[in-house]
Amino acid sequence: MTSLSSDVLLESRGLTVRFGGLFALNELNIDVRNGEVLGLIGPNGSGKTTFLNVISGVYSASAGKILLGDIDITREKAHNISSCGLSRTFQRSRLCLSLSVFDNIALGAQRTLNNGLWHNIVQRKSFAAEAQKIADEARELLHVFNPALPDKLFDPAISLGMIDRRRVEICRALIGKPKLVLLDEPSAGMTHDETDQVVDEILGIRKSLGGLTIIIVEHEMGLIERVTDRCVVLNYGKKICEGKFRDVAADPVVREAYLGQA
Amino acid sequence: AFAKDKVKIAFVGPLTGAISPHGIGGRNSAELAVKLMNAEPNTKYEYELVVLDDECKPNVGVQVVTKIASDRSIIAAIPHYCSATAIATVDIFNRFKMPMVVWAAVLPEITYAKKYPEVHRVSGILIGQNRIGAQFMKARGYKKFVSFADSTDYGKSMNKYFTQFTLENGNEILGSFSVPPDQQDLSAELTKIKELNPEVIYFGGLTPLGARLRTQMAKFGINAQLEGNSGIMGDAFVNAAGPELAEGTLTFFDSPPLSKMPGGKMFADAYKAAGYSEPPEAYGPFAYVATRLVMETIEKVGPDRAKVTADLGDVKDRPSIVGPVTFDDHGQNITPLTTSYVVQDGKWVVWEESEYVSGKRKLKNLP
Amino acid sequence: MSGHLTVENIFTAYDRADVLSGISIDVQPGKITCILGSNGAGKSTLIRSILRLTPPRAGSIAFEGKTLDQMATHEIVGLGIACIPEGRRIFAKMTVEENLRVGAYLVNAEKTVKARLGKVYEVFPRLKERAKQLAGTMSGGEQAMVSIGRGMMTDPKLLIIDEPSLGLSPLFVQENFNIVRRLNETGVTVLLVEQNVNQTLAIAHYGYVLSQGKIIVQGDSEMLAKNEEVQSAYFGGAH
Amino acid sequence: MGMIGQHLLNGLMQGTIYGLVAMGFTIFFGVMNVIKFSHGDVLTLGAFGGLVAVWAANALGLSVPLQFIVALCVAMALTAVVGAGISHFLIMPLRNAPPLNMLLMTMMVGTAIREAIRLFFPNGTNPQRFPELLPAGGFNIGPSFFRTDAIILIIAGAASIGAVYWIINHSKFGLAMRAVAEDTETARVMGINFGRIIPLTFALGSITAGFAGMIYALYYSEINYSMGLLLAVIGFTAAIVGGLGNIWGAIIGGYLFAGLQTFVVAAMPSMSDYKNVFAFVLIIVLITWRPTGLLAERGSERV
Amino acid sequence: MTPTSRTLVRVPVWPLFVAVAFAAVALTALVLIENQKLLGAALAITAAVCFCAARFGGVAAMEVAASENPWLLRGLITVASLAVIFVLRDDNFGLLMLATVLIYATICLGLTVQMGYAGLTNFAAAAFAGTGGYTAAMLGRQGGLPDALVLVCGGLVAVFIGSLLILPVLRTRGHYGALTTMAFGVMFNVFLDANDFFGGPQGLKLPGINLFGWDFTNDIHIFGLVLSSYVNYVILTGILTALAMIFVGLLDRSWVGVWFDVVRLDETAASVFGLKIAYWKVLAFTIGNFLAGLMGAVYAKMTGFIAPANFTFGDSLVMVSIVILGGIGNRWGVLPAALIVVLLPEKLQFIQEYRLIFYAVLVIAILTMRPDGLVARRVRKLHTETSA
Ligand SMILES: Nc1ncnc2c1ncn2[C@@H]1O[C@H](COP(=O)(O)OP(=O)(O)OP(=O)(O)O)[C@@H](O)[C@H]1O
Ligand SMILES: Nc1ncnc2c1ncn2[C@@H]1O[C@H](COP(=O)(O)OP(=O)(O)OP(=O)(O)O)[C@@H](O)[C@H]1O
Ligand SMILES: [Mg+2]
Ligand SMILES: [Mg+2]
């Protein structure tokens, strides 16, 4: 029994988020197992992004509970949750566009860096070594996504195209070696082919990091089918179905509410 | 004729900001003094006036005074309208041993806080204005006063001496109000004053606020006698409040009217002839006198700071257009003649010559 | 039939390098014309050039025989061109309904506006539910609906659509293509940019494939769908 | 405390002026995302324009009501033109610069206007008397005196606030204005001529300044070149304390500030020195309690 | 793995020499020239040279040379500063203005940390400087404390007073934050005006600095030369400015600088990736206020007088103007901007009452031509140091 419960990395119990009279999440119970890739799908406005927001501490829950491992993070501030090993991307790109790619990626590694004033201002040598280490790691990660990207490490993020910005965001989420990564529509705006590539990249990196748990929100069913171990389908803030993608996709309720006839 | 040596002297006053009319009036008058002096055939030197704006701010004052004081080619200065600025700069004049004659600032501390040989002042100090004013009001039989002053050092000092002399005379002060000089709406204060119902409102501040006070008093139907000081002396007050409202306003000011001054008519005519578009304002003649005094001293002892300082210290009964000038051991002119004025038909008139004395017109609330 | 747009040999650049070099297209009235191409090929830039948001530095564009080369964007729109821009670009601080009303800025009769609002609400019931919600707080897909709805608020001769289905659920992606087809059936000429090649080609009449700022293939949709070369070229330019 | 009615009326009048100024600020940065620090000086300009108009009308021998109308029109037209000019020549070139740069620009524009009035208006540094154009007199209720002109001005102020509210929130022009403010490019794609809307919006905001300037001049019968400076600080404060997203916020802020000042003087006259200290301490407390204003802006940004 | 490519090509350093020499000459000329025509010519030449340098790559060459040889740059600046001081050695006013410019520039470096880096709008910089000044004045009254400590106390008290504002500053953003500090700035002034304990509107006098037995009010006699006593202040403020400059520069080129930027640009992303927003904001606020308080104390001691009128809301706006005009977030920009904002009005004394309007129009013109300020901020490149 204990081994089973330690198997669950994140669980939400009766999680509710309200905006005025609107229930964006309604008594939601979701378990995320250690090391799995969980697909979160559902119609527009069903609460997927809200779920990611509330577990990463951006929104606060109106009711219910979220446990990360054994820690109750329901009322925790976002920065504390992050230090438990959680990172994410955003549905709408949130890079600091005027900063360099490197600065943006370094943010992802923030919790592993030495932020002391003494270290940063006075011990410039050791600071430089640290910066060099992050730069090397960032180059390595970027290289996996796009061999041309490492050369743009010190270009401002605004000079990148949309796709490359998404890639940088994913790198930012991965560089801090998190336990749990939340990806919100990583493939939006890409062609099928490009989507496939991103999938491969994510899977590759997951392998190289080992034991990374991912929650992925997508409307691109091909991607979901290929990467997820398990899917949860939301509608109106409620879980309407859960299971392997193939089973979920066959569910008539899901077809009716989400997939359409295709 | 051969070319005369050039000698530079400096004028400092507020040329920008709300009280710049006074500064500009002073500057014009000082300029006039220089012009007239240079036109005289028998002078030894040709004078040049360096004009600087202190914005009526102490830190700017310190800057510009450092500038002129450390410029050895400038022999002496005629500085400051604002007292806080003058208080801040006297140390610098002393440090650089530059003689100066204050033309308008009125706080006692400028000359009396320390005994600097370089520091002199032709204008009076505000103590006299308030003493005379309090006596005057007592003589008319007024008993109940309200004090309304601005929150600057000027207003605060005015209020201090007003309070002192009024209480000494056994009169009553129903309330004291202090507002920032840029406050526009006085309704809260005036409503309170209306409730207190004083016979006299004493105003310690400068024209803009004074005009505002007078205008808004009328709007609230407050029918008290308004009593002011050198700060509202001048045409600007009458223009801004309008002749009807200004009528009957009293002030106590440290000099007789131009027409009464020994050289007053000459000054007025020359000022007009010079074609300045701004009026000299109340302290213009003092600026003229200070400038003239400095130049006369230079004529006498030569363009040397130390000698000028020494000679200025000995000024006694020196004739000038505002009357004889005598400096005491602190360099303070002790001769200014505080005169009472009243507005009559849109003009400041010496009290003794007004129709108010004859009883043809009446001050307000006379018991 | 109206809505004839011709683009002749245009060159467009943002800073220095040309993003479009010598593009010519012809949007036939009453037809759906689609532009395909990988990311960064210059599709959105083409649309920006047509609307003169990023004016081309050479070449000319004409709408119904009238040259657009000296016009300002709002004048071009006034000729009867509507656009659903890339990235939704909704007005976040306005309510959903206000967003739709801005879409109908050039329509003067309040009655027409009301009627069109009704039509949009019919297609997207979610928008009706949320008419008073600030558009910025809507979910990603809901914002896409606002953007599409806003484009439907005028009665354009030519509708230009740039990747409208981004972030929409599969159900609405289908719905979206249906809308485009239905609008076209009422006589609106459509210029469509989409990533979803198969579905796009299913409804389009004619298409162009863009790669690195040049048109590499053009033809009717059946031909494009079959053309292997096109498929590989289209998928090729990802990097 | 028999003067409560009087204090209320004073506060109401003052609050109306503050509210009008605050409303201008709200139009500029609530709607156009611009901090326009020259607002107060445009107000001064309006008042001086009105004064010149009265002089001219008087010289032409027009009747007092006509003088009033001419002055009002001139003040509003002048500020409208100046506002549009500022937006076109000075604000637009800075649209892509950091937003704070706009602040410096408008601050300097304000200084230039203020100094120009001081230097080039005859006798401009001294306060100017503004003729009384509204019916004088009034009536007493208890110990309080209600001035007719004050009541007229309060009503006019309230009406203009209502009108501006309607324009911004319910007219097509208002819709276009907000669209342009939020995303100029998309607004253009919707067919909005932003080259016209932006100057018009600035004109509208500046007209409120001209109007406020006239109300001020008529109420106090005295104007001076620097009167806009303090009004701008207070208006800015009121707009923000009230909440920028909404014109009602500006109005509430205006009355609140006026109420605060009046209260301190009325309750503790001996502390009148400190009234602005109290007012601003309270402002800081309020803004800490409600960091986006009393009428909080509805959050439109999401993650 | 792509190893960092190290530049083996030596960049030419002569642009650095030229730039520093030019800056020194221009500065000296601006301070010294009193004649209006000459002044106009000097300004025009300076502007033209800067324009050409920017246009034809001179500025870029200089930047590269500077970032490759930081110690050479520091050395050159030291030598140039000494040369300027030597030329101006007995020009009291010029030296006073120079020291004032440096004081303003340093306060604005603090503001750069607050506004440019962490995005905290601070409209009360003058009030914080005033706090430092009044601290120095009050401590001077008690006597006994060495001046070095008095100055530091000026900074610390400013930090302390600032900490009373922490809660509102943390809770508000943007315009709302501007209001908080503005209200504080105005309040500070009104309070001092009303309160007689701190000298009221008349202000307080205070003695000059005496550091470790060295009296700053005395002229310096060295190698048979007599240097004005103000040289003391120029050297002191110069050292403080240089230290602040180096500190702020290191701050910018460290994680702290990156986190400040992220906190300014996107609080949500910052906190999601573990940044404690409050901590970083407080840190920036503290650094800025300390600099303001410290330099305020120096200023008060230098002018020997302190009054509320020196620290008005208007003065705070002047400081914000310097930051904006220099190019927000660029620490080098504050130097030319402070020079323009502080020195120019003094240089315009000859047009007397027209100087303010002229100055306003000039700033408007600069802003229209350079909407991003004199020196726009560059993208941070941390690697220049990591690979060096
Ligand atoms: N800050 C907010 N204020 C008001 N309503 C909100 C807010 N955030 C989300 N909502 C509403 O909550 C519901 C859920 O939104 P959410 O973003 O979680 O949907 P989603 O599942 O991510 O949809 P999509 O697939 O379209 O991105 C939506 O109807 C949205 O309008
Ligand atoms: N504002 C801009 N400034 C500079 N370059 C730009 C800008 N916008 C786009 N580009 C560049 O122009 C090229 C074409 O971009 P465009 O957006 O037209 O492509 P697209 O085909 O629409 O791609 P997508 O499928 O991603 O929408 C890209 O290389 C892009 O980097
Ligand atoms: Mg979502
Ligand atoms: Mg595109």
XYZ file of N, CA and C in Angstrom, chain A residues 22 42-46 91-92 145-147 163 167 185 188-194 197 219 221 236 255-262, chain C residues 37-39 86-88 126 129-130 133 139-143 145 163 166-172 174 195-198 234-235 238-239:
198
model
N -18.624 31.197 -12.042
C -18.212 30.175 -13.003
C -17.290 29.147 -12.355
N -9.672 18.012 -23.455
C -11.041 18.433 -23.208
C -11.368 19.636 -24.056
N -12.662 19.921 -24.174
C -13.076 21.038 -25.034
C -12.494 22.366 -24.559
N -12.638 23.366 -25.394
C -12.162 24.696 -25.016
C -12.905 25.181 -23.787
N -12.133 25.724 -22.880
C -12.733 26.287 -21.679
C -13.143 25.234 -20.672
N -12.606 24.018 -20.796
C -13.031 22.981 -19.866
C -12.201 23.018 -18.579
N 0.419 28.519 -22.016
C -0.336 28.423 -23.261
C 0.006 29.585 -24.186
N 0.011 30.778 -23.605
C 0.501 31.936 -24.366
C 1.938 32.150 -23.969
N 16.818 20.524 -29.816
C 15.635 21.011 -30.514
C 15.959 21.539 -31.908
N 17.025 22.280 -31.983
C 17.337 22.926 -33.252
C 18.816 23.282 -33.254
N 19.594 22.639 -34.128
C 21.049 22.836 -34.110
C 21.458 24.287 -34.316
N 8.058 29.349 -33.284
C 8.392 27.976 -32.954
C 9.624 27.918 -32.060
N 10.269 26.467 -28.281
C 11.345 25.545 -27.935
C 12.141 26.081 -26.748
N -0.223 23.006 -24.429
C -0.281 23.087 -25.882
C 1.084 23.377 -26.503
N 1.020 24.064 -30.435
C 0.121 25.017 -31.091
C 0.858 25.807 -32.161
N 0.267 25.895 -33.339
C 0.843 26.695 -34.402
C 1.864 25.963 -35.238
N 2.093 24.681 -34.931
C 3.072 23.948 -35.741
C 2.346 23.079 -36.760
N 3.085 22.763 -37.805
C 2.514 21.799 -38.761
C 2.656 20.399 -38.177
N 1.986 19.459 -38.822
C 2.056 18.080 -38.325
C 3.491 17.628 -38.153
N 4.244 17.963 -39.163
C 5.614 17.496 -39.165
C 6.406 18.069 -38.015
N 6.219 19.358 -37.840
C 6.932 20.024 -36.757
C 6.468 19.480 -35.419
N 8.164 16.367 -34.627
C 9.524 16.630 -34.184
C 9.567 16.990 -32.709
N -4.483 19.796 -28.042
C -5.648 19.530 -28.892
C -5.248 18.707 -30.096
N -4.450 15.453 -31.442
C -4.639 14.093 -30.937
C -3.502 13.157 -31.327
N -16.344 21.064 -18.636
C -16.927 21.947 -17.632
C -16.271 21.755 -16.270
N -16.288 11.563 -27.484
C -16.439 11.859 -28.916
C -17.444 12.971 -29.117
N -18.529 12.865 -28.376
C -19.592 13.845 -28.527
C -19.146 15.243 -28.076
N -18.465 15.273 -26.915
C -18.142 16.587 -26.339
C -16.871 17.192 -26.936
N -16.005 16.350 -27.389
C -14.683 16.893 -27.690
C -14.206 16.597 -29.102
N -14.231 15.351 -29.473
C -13.544 14.995 -30.707
C -14.366 15.240 -31.964
N -15.665 15.211 -31.806
C -16.481 15.308 -33.012
C -16.563 13.953 -33.689
N -17.108 13.936 -34.864
C -17.399 12.665 -35.507
C -16.158 11.973 -36.080
N -15.120 12.743 -36.306
C -13.991 12.208 -37.074
C -13.420 10.925 -36.511
N 2.401 26.411 -46.335
C 3.831 26.644 -46.164
C 4.231 26.392 -44.733
N 5.485 26.041 -44.561
C 5.941 25.708 -43.218
C 6.075 26.972 -42.386
N 6.466 26.800 -41.126
C 6.628 27.953 -40.247
C 7.696 28.892 -40.762
N -3.531 36.630 -37.398
C -2.754 35.597 -36.740
C -2.660 35.897 -35.247
N -2.712 34.856 -34.448
C -2.540 35.031 -33.003
C -3.736 35.680 -32.331
N -4.880 35.610 -32.965
C -6.169 36.060 -32.386
C -6.270 37.555 -32.185
N -20.919 29.345 -26.639
C -20.091 29.708 -25.510
C -19.925 31.229 -25.410
N -22.976 32.763 -23.775
C -22.900 32.589 -22.315
C -22.019 33.649 -21.685
N -20.916 33.977 -22.380
C -19.889 34.823 -21.769
C -19.848 36.228 -22.345
N -18.105 38.701 -20.262
C -16.799 38.393 -19.679
C -15.716 39.191 -20.409
N -10.514 31.339 -22.014
C -9.491 30.329 -22.273
C -8.962 30.502 -23.683
N -7.844 29.843 -23.970
C -7.211 30.003 -25.267
C -8.172 29.765 -26.420
N -8.868 28.675 -26.378
C -9.776 28.345 -27.467
C -10.956 29.294 -27.544
N -11.427 29.710 -26.378
C -12.546 30.652 -26.375
C -12.124 31.958 -27.039
N -10.883 32.343 -26.805
C -10.394 33.562 -27.456
C -10.365 33.387 -28.969
N -12.414 31.671 -30.613
C -13.806 31.844 -31.052
C -14.141 33.322 -31.166
N -4.588 31.244 -39.793
C -4.540 30.217 -38.750
C -5.577 30.413 -37.661
N -5.986 27.640 -34.404
C -4.942 27.452 -33.403
C -5.559 27.335 -32.012
N -5.316 26.211 -31.356
C -5.786 26.068 -29.981
C -7.242 25.669 -29.852
N -7.903 25.455 -30.987
C -9.296 25.017 -30.900
C -9.336 23.504 -30.722
N -10.367 23.046 -30.056
C -10.516 21.604 -29.872
C -10.875 20.982 -31.220
N -10.611 19.691 -31.387
C -10.859 19.044 -32.679
C -12.268 19.297 -33.194
N -13.217 19.281 -32.259
C -14.604 19.516 -32.650
C -14.758 20.877 -33.319
N -14.145 21.866 -32.715
C -14.307 23.215 -33.255
C -13.437 23.459 -34.476
N -13.163 21.373 -36.828
C -14.095 20.975 -37.898
C -15.142 22.051 -38.136
N -2.509 25.550 -41.046
C -1.478 24.524 -40.916
C -2.048 23.142 -41.258
N -3.352 23.075 -41.142
C -4.003 21.785 -41.270
C -4.220 21.463 -42.749
N -3.181 20.903 -43.399
C -3.165 20.821 -44.861
C -4.347 20.044 -45.432
N -4.591 18.879 -44.870
C -5.604 18.026 -45.476
C -6.982 18.663 -45.440
N 6.576 21.120 -48.896
C 5.844 21.775 -47.813
C 6.367 21.350 -46.455
N 6.561 20.059 -46.336
C 7.045 19.591 -45.040
C 8.543 19.778 -44.879
N 11.149 22.939 -42.626
C 10.947 23.256 -41.207
C 12.138 23.962 -40.583
N 13.323 23.585 -40.993
C 14.454 24.240 -40.338
C 15.077 25.290 -41.229
